[in-house]
Amino acid sequence: VNDISKPLIAALKGQRVDPPPVWLMRQAGRYLPEYRAVREQAGGFLNLCYDPEKAAEVTLQPLHRYGFDAAILFSDILVIPHALGQNVTFEAGEGPRLDPIRDNAGLARLSTDRLHESLGPIYGTVERVAAGLPEGAALIGFAGAPWTVATYMVEGSGSRDYPNAKSWALGDPDGFQVLVDLLVDATAEYLIRQVEAGAEALQLFDTWAGVLPKHAFDRFSAAPIVEIARRVKDVHPNIPVIAFPRGAALYLPELARMPEIDAIGIDYATDPVWAARELQPHATVQGNFDPILLLAGGDELERRAREIVEALSGGPHIFNLGHGILPQTPLEHVERLIAAVRG
Amino acid sequence: VNDISKPLIAALKGQRVDPPPVWLMRQAGRYLPEYRAVREQAGGFLNLCYDPEKAAEVTLQPLHRYGFDAAILFSDILVIPHALGQNVTFEAGEGPRLDPIRDNAGLARLSTDRLHESLGPIYGTVERVAAGLPEGAALIGFAGAPWTVATYMVEGSGSRDYPNAKSWALGDPDGFQVLVDLLVDATAEYLIRQVEAGAEALQLFDTWAGVLPKHAFDRFSAAPIVEIARRVKDVHPNIPVIAFPRGAALYLPELARMPEIDAIGIDYATDPVWAARELQPHATVQGNFDPILLLAGGDELERRAREIVEALSGGPHIFNLGHGILPQTPLEHVERLIAAVRG
């Protein structure tokens, strides 16, 4: 599980790797024609997540095309609420829809009883990808962090300001903690199984961490992430954990100092020069090319990619985007980006 | 114009004021029944912005109800694109719609020729408010910062990730600079006239500053804000300027050190303890209560309000929200908040 000859694992273990290993968030996604073909066959997004053969295929597609240094499990953060018994659907072009949970009665309907039964196909995907990995590439498992998963569970969909989830979290923090604790339990168990199925590193995505005041960030973003990492490491001490609380740059130095956290993802708005100074002494830094510039192309693409590599060249760095790759991204821009990174 | 006996002006001039002056972003807004009544009479949002009598009335309504320490001009950031010749409409419940500008041909249709003619009614509002201000209250004029105004001009509406504006700004920065320069010219002229009509302080809102990488933030958010402040102060050296680039906490210490910037607005996600340490030595800090907690109420309302007052009590502070007040906010929660701040 800890093959330090793989560039991604070496970087996660604190080594400076030159050129840095590279993968892209949502690299298995709609910008790839081969992905769109498989998704169409699968008949819907959740079907694809729960089909180990097809999910493994799309997980590996970007590695075959581009030679990335890591595969990231193809799945969705909402398989956890689904496994807890919440109704989750994806309408084409609409994003997710959930029956929203707004109170204790809603919480009481959730249960971990059928967790692994529901998530079994995901573990199957991990096993298949692990068996089919190209040489030198590592497999990253992942989950949503409790705060971000909770926003979808409470709002019932993506949302701009998360009024219901934030109202609950800020106005009744002890009540909201019950939901977060349940997510910590389920997510830790889920990730432990991913490691046992072959994941070599884990990433926790806290996409909406940036909407929380400091006191709520500490309690509902950072603390659950650290607790999940601790529980996974109690069982698998050597598994590296990447935390990616988006939009919360100010609070990353504290998180980077936690012994449970091996790497910090930084979003596109975070200065890589600052990250080199404030984060890299304590954790590997992953990021942070702007996916809009990958879409736009032009001379700025190479220039800004080299700028990030340069800024973070003094310590352990994994080159990535600062947010998921956009579906309209031209295939040749991805090639140019990788070439720029690998110099 | 610089009546330091007014608590808001004293705080903007660097004095520690106890209790801190308080006003709320969007305090003249839909949560007030008296506002909704006037807006209905006016027949549409832009009509209200261009009706000096009614706009002055709604500007003063929250001061009459709550005794805030400042009035902020009732207007909209999109009066600038409108004055430059872009078509702007507001559909009820839909947000703004503009004919999007995506290239040099679109830019060529914009002109400052009729700027002051179009904005004349706004200056009329400022004059009326200045004449009707309650004793001790100050009048804040405002404009959108060029980056945020440009996102609307380019996207044609509010948007989640600003793909067109960001593509242009990141992929063709010199081309995008032409639009930003035009906005700097128009906005500086607009704010100079607001001061001449009676505004005692100015705020520049850069609501979408947080989506820019550092190099683009420096060029398209911070630099235009500082340049506008410089031009206004060339004519009116004593006018205090508040900069509020939302979602860009990491870059505020640098902005706070600019001599043109008197105060920095901080959003709800920014730690006030950090702001006291990193910003207050260089600028007055304004903020940063979470409007969701003002909506939610409960014991946490008083607790978190006092926490902010406490954190920023060692230097100049203006109590405010970290984002605009929400339309569903109960009127009595606003009373409780003010009471908590004034102790």
XYZ file of C-alpha atoms in Angstrom, chain A residues 52-320:
269
model
C -17.970 -1.607 -10.708
C -16.944 -2.610 -14.204
C -17.955 0.611 -15.915
C -16.848 2.821 -12.997
C -13.420 1.155 -13.051
C -13.255 1.675 -16.789
C -13.943 5.432 -16.567
C -11.574 5.755 -13.588
C -8.747 4.421 -15.757
C -9.637 6.195 -19.022
C -7.758 9.453 -18.266
C -4.639 7.486 -17.255
C -4.656 5.643 -20.574
C -5.100 8.856 -22.515
C -2.744 11.153 -20.591
C -0.512 9.078 -18.299
C -1.546 10.826 -15.088
C 0.312 9.844 -11.916
C -2.895 8.992 -10.080
C -6.320 7.547 -10.681
C -9.098 8.861 -8.482
C -11.978 6.519 -7.838
C -14.985 7.408 -9.989
C -17.872 7.851 -7.593
C -19.868 10.658 -5.982
C -19.886 12.198 -2.522
C -23.656 11.564 -2.294
C -23.337 7.761 -2.150
C -22.987 8.265 1.632
C -26.410 9.899 2.197
C -27.821 7.312 -0.204
C -26.270 4.490 1.852
C -27.722 6.064 5.007
C -31.202 5.728 3.532
C -31.797 9.189 2.037
C -33.403 9.283 -1.390
C -30.872 10.651 -3.955
C -31.444 11.135 -7.682
C -29.526 12.836 -10.489
C -31.534 14.387 -13.300
C -29.548 14.942 -16.505
C -28.114 18.491 -16.509
C -29.892 19.282 -13.242
C -27.533 18.159 -10.515
C -28.532 16.043 -7.525
C -31.934 15.992 -5.814
C -32.395 14.645 -2.271
C -35.403 14.502 0.037
C -34.146 17.211 2.391
C -33.494 16.514 6.072
C -34.228 19.524 8.223
C -34.767 18.217 11.752
C -34.352 15.377 14.241
C -37.264 13.439 12.724
C -35.408 13.451 9.404
C -32.218 12.362 11.146
C -34.059 9.496 12.834
C -34.811 7.980 9.424
C -31.082 7.613 8.653
C -29.153 4.506 9.629
C -25.768 2.879 9.068
C -27.336 -0.610 9.105
C -27.074 -1.143 5.365
C -23.992 1.039 4.809
C -21.593 -1.537 3.395
C -24.315 -3.343 1.494
C -25.151 -0.122 -0.322
C -21.497 0.843 -0.821
C -20.362 -2.653 -1.846
C -20.245 -1.837 -5.562
C -17.885 1.079 -4.833
C -15.478 -1.261 -3.080
C -15.756 -3.453 -6.172
C -14.706 -0.510 -8.333
C -11.677 0.155 -6.116
C -10.588 -3.494 -6.391
C -10.875 -3.478 -10.167
C -8.999 -0.194 -10.560
C -6.243 -1.365 -8.196
C -5.825 -4.494 -10.314
C -5.666 -2.507 -13.550
C -3.479 0.450 -12.610
C -0.730 1.403 -15.067
C 2.749 1.072 -13.606
C 3.817 3.967 -11.424
C 0.300 5.328 -10.997
C -1.404 5.364 -7.576
C -5.067 4.996 -6.701
C -6.761 7.709 -4.645
C -9.984 6.905 -2.818
C -12.202 9.726 -1.626
C -15.292 10.905 0.188
C -17.058 14.187 0.767
C -16.269 15.830 4.092
C -19.210 15.906 6.522
C -20.003 19.631 6.171
C -20.292 19.534 2.382
C -22.264 16.264 2.368
C -24.549 17.736 5.046
C -25.287 20.822 2.909
C -26.729 18.580 0.186
C -28.601 16.436 2.723
C -30.216 19.485 4.329
C -30.825 21.653 1.253
C -31.900 18.765 -0.965
C -29.798 20.094 -3.858
C -26.856 22.280 -4.701
C -27.512 25.786 -3.402
C -25.854 29.168 -3.419
C -25.793 30.129 0.248
C -26.982 26.946 2.037
C -29.545 28.856 4.133
C -31.052 25.754 5.771
C -27.800 23.932 6.487
C -26.123 27.101 7.773
C -29.152 28.110 9.847
C -29.103 24.735 11.508
C -25.323 24.652 12.000
C -25.067 28.224 13.308
C -28.363 28.495 15.184
C -28.463 25.005 16.763
C -24.884 23.684 16.643
C -25.514 20.844 19.119
C -28.460 19.573 17.071
C -26.482 19.796 13.839
C -23.602 17.923 15.468
C -25.769 14.779 15.502
C -25.840 14.769 11.703
C -22.119 15.510 11.484
C -21.283 12.705 13.936
C -23.304 10.250 11.860
C -21.390 11.348 8.757
C -18.061 10.979 10.555
C -18.979 7.395 11.497
C -20.163 6.432 8.027
C -17.349 8.184 6.157
C -14.575 6.693 8.299
C -15.974 3.191 7.780
C -16.369 3.821 4.057
C -12.776 5.008 3.661
C -11.350 2.139 5.733
C -13.019 -0.256 3.293
C -11.670 1.699 0.321
C -8.142 1.220 1.684
C -8.803 -2.476 2.180
C -9.989 -2.692 -1.429
C -6.785 -1.108 -2.710
C -6.875 2.687 -2.336
C -3.327 3.976 -1.699
C -4.266 7.493 -0.575
C -7.498 9.223 0.448
C -8.902 12.664 -0.278
C -11.639 14.429 1.692
C -13.433 17.088 -0.341
C -14.978 19.947 1.641
C -16.152 21.954 -1.313
C -18.376 24.323 0.663
C -16.069 24.873 3.656
C -15.657 28.511 2.613
C -19.127 29.601 3.720
C -18.549 28.951 7.423
C -17.503 31.497 10.059
C -14.289 30.477 11.847
C -15.963 28.931 14.904
C -18.204 26.818 12.665
C -15.344 25.917 10.316
C -13.360 24.605 13.284
C -16.261 22.520 14.532
C -17.987 21.341 11.350
C -15.267 21.315 8.677
C -11.829 20.851 10.272
C -12.680 18.719 13.319
C -14.699 16.070 11.401
C -12.006 15.841 8.693
C -9.312 15.280 11.301
C -11.475 12.791 13.211
C -12.135 10.748 10.062
C -8.428 10.731 9.213
C -7.624 9.630 12.771
C -10.075 6.722 12.647
C -8.795 5.533 9.281
C -5.196 5.754 10.511
C -6.048 3.838 13.679
C -6.641 0.905 11.320
C -4.263 1.798 8.458
C -1.538 3.988 9.937
C 0.389 4.550 6.728
C -2.432 5.707 4.446
C -1.858 9.321 3.370
C -4.812 11.698 3.721
C -5.364 14.800 1.576
C -7.759 17.422 2.981
C -9.323 19.908 0.567
C -11.498 22.490 2.302
C -12.195 24.846 -0.583
C -12.446 28.620 -0.057
C -10.951 28.522 3.430
C -7.318 29.448 2.772
C -6.997 31.415 6.007
C -7.568 28.268 8.051
C -5.316 25.901 6.134
C -2.080 26.527 8.088
C -3.728 25.176 11.244
C -5.074 22.126 9.392
C -1.700 21.484 7.728
C -0.130 21.169 11.192
C -2.442 18.327 12.242
C -0.473 15.068 12.290
C -3.425 13.217 10.707
C -3.299 15.380 7.575
C -0.551 14.580 5.054
C -1.523 16.954 2.265
C -3.641 20.037 1.726
C -5.493 20.808 -1.485
C -5.526 24.499 -2.392
C -8.140 26.064 -4.624
C -7.372 28.331 -7.595
C -7.818 31.499 -5.550
C -5.043 30.561 -3.116
C -1.631 32.084 -3.786
C 0.868 29.223 -4.356
C 3.715 31.431 -3.094
C 1.822 31.827 0.181
C 1.114 28.078 0.262
C 4.814 27.304 -0.183
C 5.613 29.463 2.832
C 2.685 28.671 5.145
C 1.666 25.109 4.257
C 4.544 23.224 2.656
C 6.670 23.120 5.832
C 3.858 21.107 7.428
C 2.117 19.222 4.607
C 2.338 18.338 0.938
C 0.509 20.941 -1.168
C -1.792 19.850 -3.978
C -3.095 22.282 -6.588
C -3.954 24.788 -7.936
C -4.295 25.627 -11.630
C -7.510 27.447 -12.530
C -9.758 25.169 -14.643
C -11.050 28.249 -16.469
C -7.564 28.883 -17.821
C -7.373 25.240 -18.900
C -10.585 25.913 -20.808
C -9.375 29.241 -22.225
C -5.917 28.079 -23.308
C -3.579 30.633 -24.887
C -0.025 31.469 -23.848
C -1.194 32.128 -20.313
C -1.813 28.379 -19.884
C 1.886 27.452 -19.950
C 2.949 30.605 -18.145
C 0.646 30.127 -15.152
C 1.278 26.377 -14.959
C 5.038 26.952 -14.771
C 4.460 29.676 -12.185
C 2.707 27.181 -9.879
C 5.365 24.487 -10.393
C 8.049 27.077 -9.658
C 6.326 28.493 -6.579
C 5.965 25.046 -4.997
C 9.252 23.532 -6.192
C 10.949 23.882 -2.816
C 8.835 21.202 -1.117
C 6.433 18.331 -1.711
C 3.891 19.267 -4.396
C 1.241 17.434 -6.399
C 0.175 19.390 -9.452
C -3.603 19.559 -9.851
